[in-house]
Amino acid sequence: MTKILKSNSAETNETFSARKGKVYLVGCGLGDAEQLTLKAYRIIREAQIVLYDHLITDEILALIPSQTRKIYVGKPKNCHSISQERINALIADYASQGFSVARLKSGDPYIFGRGAEEALYLGEQGYQVEIIAGISSSVAGPACAGIPPTARGYASSFSVVSAHLKDAKFNTDWLPLLKVPNHTTVVLMGLSLAGAIRKAALQSGVPKDFPVAIVANASRPEQQSVITTVSGLAKAAKNVQGPAVIVFGDVVKLYGKLPQYQLQQVSFY
């Protein structure tokens, strides 16, 4: 276990290690610091230990005071340098020493962020945990590109799904949603599987011209939108660098008619 040799607190080591620190699982949204909640901003500024993912932007990391201990626990695709079990143990170890710990997560901790796993583990170990919700890319990603997940006459409901299952298996359970009338389907973690999604969707009877949008790096300077169809999805995805969300549905037709977050790169396929 990692041990802290010197505390930032004025308390003695004996007193400090005799109590448990509180843990905050902090949703940091898309990356724009101005989209942090006030509570997320305060915890980032006040926590004594900060563990952060690889999608946390430099803009948000710059908010962390210089005296705060910062620990990178990112798990980029195909390069998991640290296991989830190790992350859980690190959080618990610092909290056991009495430190307040902020675990920064991109988006929202409970939307495919494994926040539930961390909260369950820490709760079972007797630590006090607070969840600070963040803006999920499933909603804000399309909105940044001027694509509303719901809009009268286009979609009266929407779903959020992951293209990945445990052990990197391809999830196809959501494909029937593409046939639901007046419905939007937002796919997370699907960019690298665009070819497989295209093939499976066409095989299941989804029309070739069904509208699709890929929104990458939403709210960041390199934000990019690609407007395409199911047929062109695989080709379109080759020109995109993630992280990205994929939006299926007639709401994609509203692209260019509604406000966008900022100037961005746009392609049509």
mmCIF file of C-alpha atoms in Angstrom, residues 134-235:
data_model
loop_
_atom_site.group_PDB
_atom_site.id
_atom_site.type_symbol
_atom_site.label_atom_id
_atom_site.label_comp_id
_atom_site.label_asym_id
_atom_site.label_seq_id
_atom_site.Cartn_x
_atom_site.Cartn_y
_atom_site.Cartn_z
ATOM 1 C CA GLY A 134 -21.181 15.544 -13.393
ATOM 2 C CA ILE A 135 -22.495 16.416 -16.833
ATOM 3 C CA SER A 136 -22.507 13.210 -18.853
ATOM 4 C CA SER A 137 -21.200 13.170 -22.418
ATOM 5 C CA SER A 138 -24.320 11.197 -23.327
ATOM 6 C CA VAL A 139 -26.354 14.394 -22.987
ATOM 7 C CA ALA A 140 -23.840 17.229 -23.269
ATOM 8 C CA GLY A 141 -21.852 15.706 -26.134
ATOM 9 C CA PRO A 142 -24.699 15.862 -28.657
ATOM 10 C CA ALA A 143 -25.815 19.235 -27.268
ATOM 11 C CA CYS A 144 -22.365 20.723 -27.886
ATOM 12 C CA ALA A 145 -22.782 19.816 -31.551
ATOM 13 C CA GLY A 146 -26.251 21.334 -31.737
ATOM 14 C CA ILE A 147 -27.992 17.956 -31.666
ATOM 15 C CA PRO A 148 -30.704 17.609 -28.984
ATOM 16 C CA PRO A 149 -31.271 14.055 -27.716
ATOM 17 C CA THR A 150 -35.015 14.840 -27.676
ATOM 18 C CA ALA A 151 -37.019 17.299 -29.782
ATOM 19 C CA ARG A 152 -40.711 17.463 -30.598
ATOM 20 C CA GLY A 153 -41.363 15.849 -33.959
ATOM 21 C CA TYR A 154 -37.989 14.085 -33.957
ATOM 22 C CA ALA A 155 -37.580 12.109 -30.727
ATOM 23 C CA SER A 156 -39.783 11.720 -27.664
ATOM 24 C CA SER A 157 -37.312 9.468 -25.825
ATOM 25 C CA PHE A 158 -33.654 8.531 -25.805
ATOM 26 C CA SER A 159 -31.390 5.766 -24.560
ATOM 27 C CA VAL A 160 -27.777 5.740 -23.433
ATOM 28 C CA VAL A 161 -25.828 2.552 -24.068
ATOM 29 C CA SER A 162 -22.275 1.264 -24.065
ATOM 30 C CA ALA A 163 -20.854 -0.571 -27.053
ATOM 31 C CA HIS A 164 -18.545 -2.487 -24.713
ATOM 32 C CA LEU A 165 -19.320 -5.207 -22.217
ATOM 33 C CA LYS A 166 -16.990 -6.658 -19.605
ATOM 34 C CA ASP A 167 -13.742 -8.093 -21.015
ATOM 35 C CA ALA A 168 -14.041 -5.840 -24.103
ATOM 36 C CA LYS A 169 -16.906 -7.844 -25.597
ATOM 37 C CA PHE A 170 -19.046 -6.136 -28.236
ATOM 38 C CA ASN A 171 -22.498 -5.264 -26.911
ATOM 39 C CA THR A 172 -25.295 -5.759 -29.437
ATOM 40 C CA ASP A 173 -28.252 -5.859 -27.033
ATOM 41 C CA TRP A 174 -29.138 -2.245 -27.803
ATOM 42 C CA LEU A 175 -29.448 -2.579 -31.592
ATOM 43 C CA PRO A 176 -33.278 -3.047 -31.498
ATOM 44 C CA LEU A 177 -33.468 0.500 -30.110
ATOM 45 C CA LEU A 178 -32.515 1.787 -33.555
ATOM 46 C CA LYS A 179 -35.917 0.612 -34.791
ATOM 47 C CA VAL A 180 -37.930 2.356 -32.079
ATOM 48 C CA PRO A 181 -39.923 5.228 -33.654
ATOM 49 C CA ASN A 182 -39.153 8.786 -32.508
ATOM 50 C CA HIS A 183 -36.186 7.597 -30.486
ATOM 51 C CA THR A 184 -32.554 8.654 -30.125
ATOM 52 C CA THR A 185 -29.795 6.233 -29.169
ATOM 53 C CA VAL A 186 -26.540 7.625 -27.799
ATOM 54 C CA VAL A 187 -23.642 5.168 -27.812
ATOM 55 C CA LEU A 188 -20.645 5.618 -25.540
ATOM 56 C CA MET A 189 -17.326 3.861 -26.058
ATOM 57 C CA GLY A 190 -18.276 2.867 -29.570
ATOM 58 C CA LEU A 191 -15.824 4.672 -31.829
ATOM 59 C CA SER A 192 -13.366 1.772 -32.151
ATOM 60 C CA LEU A 193 -16.294 -0.556 -32.854
ATOM 61 C CA ALA A 194 -17.871 1.576 -35.575
ATOM 62 C CA GLY A 195 -17.299 -1.082 -38.242
ATOM 63 C CA ALA A 196 -18.865 -3.799 -36.125
ATOM 64 C CA ILE A 197 -21.797 -1.536 -35.233
ATOM 65 C CA ARG A 198 -22.390 -0.723 -38.896
ATOM 66 C CA LYS A 199 -22.371 -4.378 -39.880
ATOM 67 C CA ALA A 200 -24.630 -5.499 -37.047
ATOM 68 C CA ALA A 201 -27.078 -2.634 -37.587
ATOM 69 C CA LEU A 202 -27.434 -3.334 -41.307
ATOM 70 C CA GLN A 203 -27.839 -7.058 -40.665
ATOM 71 C CA SER A 204 -30.625 -6.307 -38.188
ATOM 72 C CA GLY A 205 -32.520 -4.329 -40.811
ATOM 73 C CA VAL A 206 -31.674 -0.738 -39.917
ATOM 74 C CA PRO A 207 -31.931 1.417 -43.093
ATOM 75 C CA LYS A 208 -28.646 2.371 -44.733
ATOM 76 C CA ASP A 209 -29.591 6.052 -44.682
ATOM 77 C CA PHE A 210 -30.487 6.142 -40.997
ATOM 78 C CA PRO A 211 -28.944 9.386 -39.612
ATOM 79 C CA VAL A 212 -25.815 9.151 -37.470
ATOM 80 C CA ALA A 213 -23.519 11.725 -35.903
ATOM 81 C CA ILE A 214 -20.148 11.280 -34.228
ATOM 82 C CA VAL A 215 -19.248 14.004 -31.745
ATOM 83 C CA ALA A 216 -15.663 13.886 -30.507
ATOM 84 C CA ASN A 217 -13.900 15.894 -27.789
ATOM 85 C CA ALA A 218 -17.054 17.840 -26.992
ATOM 86 C CA SER A 219 -16.485 21.194 -25.245
ATOM 87 C CA ARG A 220 -12.747 21.068 -25.959
ATOM 88 C CA PRO A 221 -10.782 23.131 -28.509
ATOM 89 C CA GLU A 222 -10.482 20.090 -30.788
ATOM 90 C CA GLN A 223 -14.234 19.394 -30.786
ATOM 91 C CA GLN A 224 -15.254 17.637 -33.988
ATOM 92 C CA SER A 225 -18.560 16.556 -35.516
ATOM 93 C CA VAL A 226 -19.042 14.041 -38.311
ATOM 94 C CA ILE A 227 -22.488 13.739 -39.878
ATOM 95 C CA THR A 228 -23.143 10.490 -41.698
ATOM 96 C CA THR A 229 -25.484 7.497 -41.975
ATOM 97 C CA VAL A 230 -25.378 3.908 -40.793
ATOM 98 C CA SER A 231 -23.894 2.954 -44.160
ATOM 99 C CA GLY A 232 -21.075 5.489 -43.858
ATOM 100 C CA LEU A 233 -20.365 5.011 -40.156
ATOM 101 C CA ALA A 234 -17.203 2.914 -40.452
ATOM 102 C CA LYS A 235 -15.585 5.257 -42.973
#
